[in-house]
mmCIF file of C-alpha atoms in Angstrom:
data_model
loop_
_atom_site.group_PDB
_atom_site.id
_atom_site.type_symbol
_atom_site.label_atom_id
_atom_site.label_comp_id
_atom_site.label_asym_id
_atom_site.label_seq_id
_atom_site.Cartn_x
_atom_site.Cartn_y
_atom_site.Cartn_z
ATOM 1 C CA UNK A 1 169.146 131.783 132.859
ATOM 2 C CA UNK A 2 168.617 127.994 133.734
ATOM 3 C CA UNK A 3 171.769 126.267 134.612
ATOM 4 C CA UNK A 4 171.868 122.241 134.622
ATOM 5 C CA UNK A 5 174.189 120.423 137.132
ATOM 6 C CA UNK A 6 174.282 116.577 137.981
ATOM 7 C CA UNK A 7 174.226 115.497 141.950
ATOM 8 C CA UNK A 8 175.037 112.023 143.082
ATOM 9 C CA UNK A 9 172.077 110.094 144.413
ATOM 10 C CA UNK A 10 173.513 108.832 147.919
ATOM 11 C CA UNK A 11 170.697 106.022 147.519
ATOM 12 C CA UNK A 12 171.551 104.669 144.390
ATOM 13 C CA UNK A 13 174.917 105.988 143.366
ATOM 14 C CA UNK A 14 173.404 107.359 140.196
ATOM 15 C CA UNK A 15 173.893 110.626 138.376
ATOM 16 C CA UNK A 16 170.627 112.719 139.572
ATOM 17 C CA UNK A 17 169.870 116.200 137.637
ATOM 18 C CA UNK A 18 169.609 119.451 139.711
ATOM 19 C CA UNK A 19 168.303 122.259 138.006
ATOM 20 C CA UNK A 20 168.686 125.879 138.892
ATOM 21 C CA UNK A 21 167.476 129.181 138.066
ATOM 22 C CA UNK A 22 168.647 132.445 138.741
ATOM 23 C CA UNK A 23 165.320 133.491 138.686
ATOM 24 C CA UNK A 24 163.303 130.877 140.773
ATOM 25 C CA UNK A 25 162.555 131.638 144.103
ATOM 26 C CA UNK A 26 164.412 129.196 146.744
ATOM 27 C CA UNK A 27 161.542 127.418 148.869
ATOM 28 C CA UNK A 28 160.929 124.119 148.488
ATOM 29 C CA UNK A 29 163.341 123.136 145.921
ATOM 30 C CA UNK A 30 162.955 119.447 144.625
ATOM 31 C CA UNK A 31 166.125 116.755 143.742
ATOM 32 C CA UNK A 32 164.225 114.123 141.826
ATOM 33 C CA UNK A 33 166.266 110.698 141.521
ATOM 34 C CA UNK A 34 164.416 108.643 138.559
ATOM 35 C CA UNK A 35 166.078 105.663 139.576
ATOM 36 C CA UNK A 36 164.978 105.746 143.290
ATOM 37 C CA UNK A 37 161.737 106.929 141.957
ATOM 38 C CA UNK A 38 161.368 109.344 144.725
ATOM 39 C CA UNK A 39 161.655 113.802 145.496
ATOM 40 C CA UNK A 40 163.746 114.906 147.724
ATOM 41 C CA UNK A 41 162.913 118.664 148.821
ATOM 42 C CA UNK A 42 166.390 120.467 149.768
ATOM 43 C CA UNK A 43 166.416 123.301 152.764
ATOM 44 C CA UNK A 44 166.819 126.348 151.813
ATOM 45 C CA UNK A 45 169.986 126.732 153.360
ATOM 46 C CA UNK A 46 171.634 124.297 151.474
ATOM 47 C CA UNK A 47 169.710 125.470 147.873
ATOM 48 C CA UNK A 48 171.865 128.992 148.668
ATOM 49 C CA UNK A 49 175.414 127.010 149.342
ATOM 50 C CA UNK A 50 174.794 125.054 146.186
ATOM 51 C CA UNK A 51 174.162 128.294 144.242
ATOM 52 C CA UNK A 52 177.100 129.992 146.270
ATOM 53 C CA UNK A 53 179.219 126.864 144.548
ATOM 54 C CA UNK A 54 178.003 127.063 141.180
ATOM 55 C CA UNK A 55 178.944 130.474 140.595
ATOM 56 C CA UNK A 56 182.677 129.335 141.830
ATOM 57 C CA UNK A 57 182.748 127.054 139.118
ATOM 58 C CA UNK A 58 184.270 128.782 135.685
ATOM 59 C CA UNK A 59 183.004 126.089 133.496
ATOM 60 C CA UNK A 60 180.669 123.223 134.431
ATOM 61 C CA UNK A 61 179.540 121.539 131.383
ATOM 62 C CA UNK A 62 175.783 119.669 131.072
ATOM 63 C CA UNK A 63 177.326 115.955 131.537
ATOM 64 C CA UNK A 64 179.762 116.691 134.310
ATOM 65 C CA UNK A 65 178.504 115.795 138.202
ATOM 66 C CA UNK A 66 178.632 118.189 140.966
ATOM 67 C CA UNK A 67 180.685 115.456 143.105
ATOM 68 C CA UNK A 68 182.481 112.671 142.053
ATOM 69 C CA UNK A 69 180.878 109.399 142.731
ATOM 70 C CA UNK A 70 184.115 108.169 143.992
ATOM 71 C CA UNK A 71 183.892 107.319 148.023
ATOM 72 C CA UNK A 72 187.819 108.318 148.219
ATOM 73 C CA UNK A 73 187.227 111.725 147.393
ATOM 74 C CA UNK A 74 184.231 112.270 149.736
ATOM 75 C CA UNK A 75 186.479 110.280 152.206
ATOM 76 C CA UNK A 76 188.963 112.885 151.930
ATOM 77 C CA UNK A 77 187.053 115.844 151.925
ATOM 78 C CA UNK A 78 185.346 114.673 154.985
ATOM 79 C CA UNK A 79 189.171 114.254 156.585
ATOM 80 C CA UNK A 80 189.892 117.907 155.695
ATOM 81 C CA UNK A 81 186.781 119.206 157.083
ATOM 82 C CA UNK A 82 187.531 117.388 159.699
ATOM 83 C CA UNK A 83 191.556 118.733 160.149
ATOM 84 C CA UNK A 84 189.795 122.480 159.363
ATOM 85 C CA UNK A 85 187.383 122.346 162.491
ATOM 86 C CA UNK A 86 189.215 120.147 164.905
ATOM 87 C CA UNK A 87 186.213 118.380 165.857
ATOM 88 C CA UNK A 88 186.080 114.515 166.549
ATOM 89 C CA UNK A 89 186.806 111.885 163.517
ATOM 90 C CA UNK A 90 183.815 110.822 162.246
ATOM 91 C CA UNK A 91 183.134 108.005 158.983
ATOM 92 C CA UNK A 92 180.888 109.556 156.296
ATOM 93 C CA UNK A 93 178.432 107.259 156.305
ATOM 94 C CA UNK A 94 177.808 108.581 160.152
ATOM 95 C CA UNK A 95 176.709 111.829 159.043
ATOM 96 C CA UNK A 96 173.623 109.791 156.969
ATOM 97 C CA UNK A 97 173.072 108.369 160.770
ATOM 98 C CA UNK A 98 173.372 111.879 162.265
ATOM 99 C CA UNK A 99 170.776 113.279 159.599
ATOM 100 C CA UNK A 100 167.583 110.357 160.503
ATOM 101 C CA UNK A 101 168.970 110.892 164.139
ATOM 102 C CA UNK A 102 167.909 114.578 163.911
ATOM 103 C CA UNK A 103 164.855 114.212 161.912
ATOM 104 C CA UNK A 104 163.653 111.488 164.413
ATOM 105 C CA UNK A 105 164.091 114.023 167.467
ATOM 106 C CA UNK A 106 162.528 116.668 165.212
ATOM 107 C CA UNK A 107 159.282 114.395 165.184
ATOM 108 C CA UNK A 108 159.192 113.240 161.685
ATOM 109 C CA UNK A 109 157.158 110.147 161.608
ATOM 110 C CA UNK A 110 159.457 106.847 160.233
ATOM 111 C CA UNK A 111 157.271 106.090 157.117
ATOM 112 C CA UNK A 112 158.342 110.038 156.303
ATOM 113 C CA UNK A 113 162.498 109.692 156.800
ATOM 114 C CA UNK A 114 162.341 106.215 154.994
ATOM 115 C CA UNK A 115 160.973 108.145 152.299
ATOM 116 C CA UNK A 116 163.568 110.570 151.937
ATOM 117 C CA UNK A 117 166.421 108.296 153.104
ATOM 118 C CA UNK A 118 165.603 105.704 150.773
ATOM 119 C CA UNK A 119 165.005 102.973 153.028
ATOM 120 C CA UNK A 120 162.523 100.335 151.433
ATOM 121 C CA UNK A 121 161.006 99.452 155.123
ATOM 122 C CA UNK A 122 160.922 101.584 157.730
ATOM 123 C CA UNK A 123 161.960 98.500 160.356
ATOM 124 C CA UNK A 124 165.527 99.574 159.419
ATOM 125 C CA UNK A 125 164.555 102.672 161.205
ATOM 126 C CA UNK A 126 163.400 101.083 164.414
ATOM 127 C CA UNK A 127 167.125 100.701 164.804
ATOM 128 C CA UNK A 128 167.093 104.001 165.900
ATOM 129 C CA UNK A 129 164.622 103.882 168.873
ATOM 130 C CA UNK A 130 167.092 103.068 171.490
ATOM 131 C CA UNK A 131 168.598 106.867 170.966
ATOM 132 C CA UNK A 132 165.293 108.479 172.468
ATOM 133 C CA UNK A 133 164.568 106.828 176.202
ATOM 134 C CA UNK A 134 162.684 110.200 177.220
ATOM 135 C CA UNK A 135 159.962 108.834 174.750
ATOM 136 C CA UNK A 136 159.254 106.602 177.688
ATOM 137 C CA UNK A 137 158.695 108.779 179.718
ATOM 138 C CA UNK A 138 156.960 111.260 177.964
ATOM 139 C CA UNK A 139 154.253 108.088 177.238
ATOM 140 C CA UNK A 140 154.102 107.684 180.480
ATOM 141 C CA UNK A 141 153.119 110.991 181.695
ATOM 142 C CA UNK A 142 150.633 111.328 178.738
ATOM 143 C CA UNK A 143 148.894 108.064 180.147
ATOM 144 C CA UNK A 144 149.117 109.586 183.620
ATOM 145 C CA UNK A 145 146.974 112.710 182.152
ATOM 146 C CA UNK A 146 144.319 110.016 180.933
ATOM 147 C CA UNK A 147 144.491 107.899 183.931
ATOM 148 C CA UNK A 148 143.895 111.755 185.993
ATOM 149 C CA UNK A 149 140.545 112.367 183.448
ATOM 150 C CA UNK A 150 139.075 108.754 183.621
ATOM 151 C CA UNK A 151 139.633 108.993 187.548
ATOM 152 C CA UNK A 152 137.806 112.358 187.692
ATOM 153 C CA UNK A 153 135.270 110.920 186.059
ATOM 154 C CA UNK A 154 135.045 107.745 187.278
ATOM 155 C CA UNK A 155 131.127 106.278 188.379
ATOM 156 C CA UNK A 156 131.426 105.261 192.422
ATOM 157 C CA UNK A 157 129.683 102.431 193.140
ATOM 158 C CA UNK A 158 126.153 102.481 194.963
#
């Protein structure tokens, strides 16, 4: 059975499609945004709480969106979530922040999380360098092992 269900495009605002199957296997699941022109692949974990959600829903019809593109709702969910968990008040558009934050540290290169954040350049990315100082350091070292095999090597003069 093939189920249809609309997701908001956090890039564009625009109504994306998601389609499901009972039947399909879960890995590398594509959200495809015509307007942004671009794929996103969802995790697996998140493919299973979508699914999870869908079979909550009694009736979902073929036009209806998963979300509502209104910021107040999402504003508000976000505040409950927040109430539920007693962890520190965030904004939502931090959690967008949190996400390139984590994929940086995970080593994705910045012409890959443009890509799937939607960022036209990836120079809005660079804003983002100051969070990783060990990089420095680990440069440093990594020159240090080169500077260790050129010595070793080195030609003494006569």
């Amino acid at each position: 059975m093939k189920t249809t269900h609309f997701i908001l495009c956090p890039v564009c605002k625009n109504k994306t499609r998601l389609k499901m199957r009972e039947d399909t296997e879960l890995k590398n699941f594509p959200l495809y945004c015509p307007k942004c022109k671009r794929t996103i692949m969802l995790p697996d974990f998140l493919i299973r709480e979508l699914k999870d959600y869908f079979l909550k829903i009694e009736y979902f019809s073929e036009d209806e969106q998963i979300f509502p593109k209104c910021k107040t709702y999402f504003n508000k969910e976000m505040e409950r979530g927040i109430k539920k968990s007693k962890v520190k008040k965030i904004k939502l558009h931090a959690l967008r922040h949190s996400h390139i934050s984590l994929l940086i540290e995970m080593g994705f290169t910045p012409v890959d999380i443009a890509a799937r954040t939607g960022h036209e350049s990836i120079k809005v990315l660079m804003d983002y360098s100051h969070m990783f100082p060990n990089k420095q350091l680990d440069m440093a070292d990594k020159l240090d092992k080169e500077g260790e095999y050129s010595e070793s090597t080195k030609i003494s003069k006569l």
